[in-house]
Short mmCIF file of C-alpha atoms in Angstrom, two decimals:
data_model
loop_
_atom_site.label_atom_id
_atom_site.label_comp_id
_atom_site.label_asym_id
_atom_site.label_seq_id
_atom_site.Cartn_x
_atom_site.Cartn_y
_atom_site.Cartn_z
CA ASP O 29 0.00 0.00 0.00
CA THR O 30 1.22 3.47 -0.91
CA GLU O 31 0.08 5.96 1.73
CA VAL O 32 1.33 8.93 -0.27
CA THR O 33 -0.46 9.19 -3.60
CA GLN O 34 1.01 11.06 -6.56
CA THR O 35 -0.60 11.92 -9.87
CA PRO O 36 0.05 11.62 -12.70
CA LYS O 37 2.42 8.62 -12.79
CA HIS O 38 3.91 9.75 -16.09
CA LEU O 39 3.99 13.15 -17.76
CA VAL O 40 5.42 14.24 -21.09
CA MET O 41 5.41 17.94 -21.77
CA GLY O 42 6.94 20.48 -24.09
CA MET O 43 9.15 23.27 -22.90
CA THR O 44 6.37 25.84 -23.25
CA ASN O 45 3.67 23.86 -21.44
CA LYS O 46 2.25 24.45 -17.97
CA LYS O 47 1.39 21.42 -15.89
CA SER O 48 1.01 20.45 -12.23
CA LEU O 49 2.02 17.48 -10.17
CA LYS O 50 -0.19 16.48 -7.28
CA CYS O 51 0.49 14.71 -4.00
CA GLU O 52 -1.93 13.61 -1.31
CA GLN O 53 -1.53 11.96 2.09
CA HIS O 54 -4.10 11.05 4.72
CA MET O 55 -1.79 10.05 7.55
CA GLY O 56 -2.21 13.35 9.40
CA HIS O 57 1.39 14.26 8.62
CA ARG O 58 2.28 17.94 8.97
CA ALA O 59 5.46 17.98 6.86
CA MET O 60 5.50 17.37 3.12
CA TYR O 61 8.40 17.35 0.68
CA TRP O 62 9.21 17.50 -3.01
CA TYR O 63 12.30 15.67 -4.23
CA LYS O 64 13.86 15.31 -7.66
CA GLN O 65 15.62 12.06 -8.49
CA LYS O 66 17.81 11.44 -11.50
CA ALA O 67 18.76 7.92 -12.56
CA LYS O 68 21.22 6.15 -10.26
CA LYS O 69 21.28 9.11 -7.85
CA PRO O 70 19.73 9.68 -4.42
CA PRO O 71 16.67 11.91 -4.05
CA GLU O 72 17.52 15.61 -4.08
CA LEU O 73 15.44 17.89 -1.87
CA MET O 74 13.55 20.71 -3.59
CA PHE O 75 10.98 22.03 -1.12
CA VAL O 76 9.73 21.39 2.41
CA TYR O 77 6.37 22.44 3.79
CA SER O 78 5.88 22.33 7.53
CA TYR O 79 2.38 23.04 8.84
CA GLU O 80 1.45 24.26 5.36
CA LYS O 81 4.17 26.89 5.32
CA LEU O 82 7.15 26.74 2.98
CA SER O 83 10.07 25.94 5.21
CA ILE O 84 12.90 25.17 2.82
CA ASN O 85 13.49 26.06 -0.80
CA GLU O 86 16.78 24.54 -1.89
CA SER O 87 17.67 27.13 -4.56
CA VAL O 88 15.25 25.63 -7.03
CA PRO O 89 14.65 27.55 -10.32
CA SER O 90 11.47 29.61 -10.40
CA ARG O 91 10.06 27.44 -13.20
CA PHE O 92 9.12 25.10 -10.32
CA SER O 93 6.45 26.55 -8.04
CA PRO O 94 5.17 24.62 -5.01
CA GLU O 95 1.79 25.03 -3.36
CA CYS O 96 0.31 23.52 -0.21
CA PRO O 97 -3.49 24.12 -0.28
CA ASN O 98 -4.05 22.21 2.97
CA SER O 99 -2.35 19.77 5.29
CA SER O 100 -3.11 16.78 3.03
CA LEU O 101 -2.26 18.19 -0.38
CA LEU O 102 0.89 19.33 -2.09
CA ASN O 103 1.21 20.57 -5.65
CA LEU O 104 4.18 21.33 -7.84
CA HIS O 105 3.43 23.71 -10.71
CA LEU O 106 5.68 23.42 -13.74
CA HIS O 107 6.27 26.06 -16.40
CA ALA O 108 8.85 26.51 -19.16
CA LEU O 109 10.87 23.49 -18.10
CA GLN O 110 14.15 22.47 -19.68
CA PRO O 111 15.18 19.02 -20.97
CA GLU O 112 17.49 18.62 -17.94
CA ASP O 113 14.41 18.76 -15.71
CA SER O 114 13.42 15.31 -16.93
CA ALA O 115 13.51 13.13 -13.81
CA LEU O 116 11.43 11.25 -11.27
CA TYR O 117 9.65 13.70 -8.95
CA LEU O 118 8.93 12.24 -5.55
CA CYS O 119 6.63 13.53 -2.87
CA ALA O 120 7.15 12.49 0.75
CA SER O 121 5.55 13.20 4.09
CA SER O 122 6.47 12.83 7.74
CA SER O 123 4.62 13.40 11.00
CA THR O 124 6.64 16.54 11.67
CA TYR O 125 9.69 18.14 10.15
CA ILE O 126 12.10 17.04 12.86
CA ASP O 127 13.93 13.73 12.75
CA GLN O 128 11.00 11.66 11.57
CA PRO O 129 10.80 8.92 8.95
CA GLN O 130 9.70 10.17 5.57
CA HIS O 131 7.25 8.14 3.52
CA PHE O 132 7.55 8.46 -0.23
CA GLY O 133 4.95 8.29 -2.97
CA ASP O 134 5.52 6.35 -6.17
CA GLY O 135 6.59 9.49 -8.00
CA THR O 136 5.83 11.16 -11.30
CA ARG O 137 8.19 10.34 -14.14
CA LEU O 138 8.53 13.58 -16.08
CA SER O 139 9.90 13.86 -19.59
CA ILE O 140 10.53 17.23 -21.22
CA LEU O 141 10.59 17.26 -24.99
CA GLY N 12 26.91 20.88 6.51
CA GLU N 13 26.39 17.15 6.76
CA ASN N 14 28.14 14.85 4.29
CA VAL N 15 27.31 11.15 4.00
CA GLU N 16 29.54 8.61 2.30
CA GLN N 17 28.36 5.08 1.47
CA HIS N 18 30.32 1.96 0.56
CA PRO N 19 30.41 -0.12 -1.48
CA SER N 20 28.69 1.42 -4.49
CA THR N 21 27.87 -2.05 -5.84
CA LEU N 22 27.66 -5.36 -4.03
CA SER N 23 26.98 -8.83 -5.36
CA VAL N 24 26.30 -11.75 -3.03
CA GLN N 25 25.10 -15.30 -3.40
CA GLU N 26 21.60 -16.07 -2.23
CA GLY N 27 21.68 -17.02 1.43
CA ASP N 28 24.85 -15.03 2.17
CA SER N 29 24.97 -11.85 4.25
CA ALA N 30 25.35 -8.32 2.91
CA VAL N 31 26.79 -5.34 4.74
CA ILE N 32 26.61 -1.70 3.62
CA LYS N 33 28.46 0.99 5.55
CA CYS N 34 27.85 4.72 5.79
CA THR N 35 29.89 7.45 7.42
CA TYR N 36 28.65 10.90 8.33
CA SER N 37 30.43 14.13 9.19
CA ASP N 38 28.09 16.08 11.49
CA SER N 39 28.31 14.85 15.08
CA ALA N 40 24.93 16.52 15.71
CA SER N 41 23.16 14.01 13.45
CA ASN N 42 20.84 11.89 15.53
CA TYR N 43 18.53 9.99 13.18
CA PHE N 44 19.66 7.48 10.54
CA PRO N 45 17.12 5.86 8.19
CA TRP N 46 17.77 3.28 5.49
CA TYR N 47 15.74 3.18 2.28
CA LYS N 48 15.39 0.42 -0.31
CA GLN N 49 14.51 1.40 -3.86
CA GLU N 50 13.66 -1.23 -6.42
CA LEU N 51 13.93 -0.35 -10.08
CA GLY N 52 11.17 2.07 -11.07
CA LYS N 53 9.71 2.14 -7.57
CA ARG N 54 9.64 4.57 -4.66
CA PRO N 55 12.24 4.62 -1.88
CA GLN N 56 10.85 2.52 0.96
CA LEU N 57 11.93 2.88 4.57
CA ILE N 58 13.23 -0.48 5.77
CA ILE N 59 14.80 0.35 9.13
CA ASP N 60 16.01 3.34 11.09
CA ILE N 61 18.00 4.05 14.23
CA ARG N 62 18.37 6.97 16.59
CA SER N 63 21.56 8.12 18.23
CA ASN N 64 20.60 6.85 21.69
CA VAL N 65 20.57 3.25 20.41
CA GLY N 66 23.53 1.18 19.27
CA GLU N 67 21.73 -1.55 17.35
CA LYS N 68 18.27 -2.35 16.01
CA LYS N 69 17.02 -5.50 14.37
CA ASP N 70 13.96 -6.41 12.33
CA GLN N 71 13.90 -10.02 11.17
CA ARG N 72 16.72 -10.38 8.59
CA ILE N 73 17.69 -6.72 8.70
CA ALA N 74 19.78 -4.98 11.34
CA VAL N 75 21.41 -1.59 11.69
CA THR N 76 24.36 -0.74 13.95
CA LEU N 77 25.52 2.74 14.91
CA ASN N 78 28.93 3.81 16.18
CA LYS N 79 28.59 7.44 17.25
CA THR N 80 32.22 7.80 18.20
CA ALA N 81 33.42 6.75 14.76
CA LYS N 82 30.42 8.39 13.06
CA HIS N 83 29.43 5.40 11.03
CA PHE N 84 26.41 3.16 10.75
CA SER N 85 25.89 -0.06 8.86
CA LEU N 86 23.05 -2.09 7.36
CA HIS N 87 23.26 -5.84 7.74
CA ILE N 88 21.06 -8.19 5.70
CA THR N 89 21.26 -11.89 6.55
CA GLU N 90 20.07 -14.87 4.50
CA THR N 91 19.75 -12.70 1.40
CA GLN N 92 17.06 -13.47 -1.16
CA PRO N 93 16.69 -12.39 -4.80
CA GLU N 94 13.97 -9.92 -3.79
CA ASP N 95 16.57 -8.08 -1.69
CA SER N 96 18.14 -6.91 -4.96
CA ALA N 97 17.70 -3.12 -5.09
CA VAL N 98 19.49 0.16 -4.47
CA TYR N 99 19.91 0.97 -0.79
CA PHE N 100 20.29 4.56 0.45
CA CYS N 101 21.40 5.55 3.91
CA ALA N 102 20.67 9.01 5.30
CA ALA N 103 21.68 11.13 8.25
CA ASN N 104 19.51 13.75 9.87
CA ALA N 105 20.77 16.41 12.24
CA TYR N 106 18.17 18.03 14.47
CA GLY N 107 16.15 20.57 12.51
CA GLN N 108 17.84 19.71 9.24
CA ASN N 109 16.63 17.63 6.32
CA PHE N 110 17.97 14.20 5.46
CA VAL N 111 21.30 14.01 3.71
CA PHE N 112 21.34 10.86 1.61
CA GLY N 113 24.33 8.71 0.78
CA PRO N 114 25.00 8.05 -2.93
CA GLY N 115 23.49 4.55 -2.78
CA THR N 116 24.57 0.92 -3.00
CA ARG N 117 23.31 -1.37 -5.74
CA LEU N 118 22.86 -4.83 -4.22
CA SER N 119 22.51 -7.85 -6.47
CA VAL N 120 21.59 -11.21 -4.94
CA LEU N 121 22.57 -13.99 -7.30
CA PRO N 122 20.48 -17.18 -7.27
#
């Protein structure tokens, strides 16, 4: 069972498109994360939301825009992406943002044409 | 900031043998150490974790040991099975900081 649900599973988009990735968890977790993972590499942190407030933005280009509408939902808005942005985008959640296990979703595999 | 090294980068073992993966960390303030297993095309899955007030933790065939003095922690898998084949990531987490992942170990269990 995957307790963190991500949609879509796959996404192909052109460099001028606008799309959004969605993440949902119903575990009552108050911290949610976006990671980017390239092949054969560990996940790379992009954003952290703690109690629905953006806590960390790891110098991510502005073509990635996160949003946390409520404690269960996390979105990642994409615009004018580059081919090098093709990767697996993982959402994770944890009970709080302090030394807690993070539970990952299955990810969205993004391809930029 | 924290830096995590992981060895070996690849590991092949015969089915039924044991596998050991070792990680070292740099920040003595790190106090939480999870291990993730990622099968090809799947999500990272937490398999075991340990906190700095514990020296060893075991869950069936999987165990983790922590040496705070030497700043290293290790994953031990006994009686390996083909379904243990995956990439394993260690991570270290200092208080108030996010995880820092190791570069990963690709484990292959040969039948």
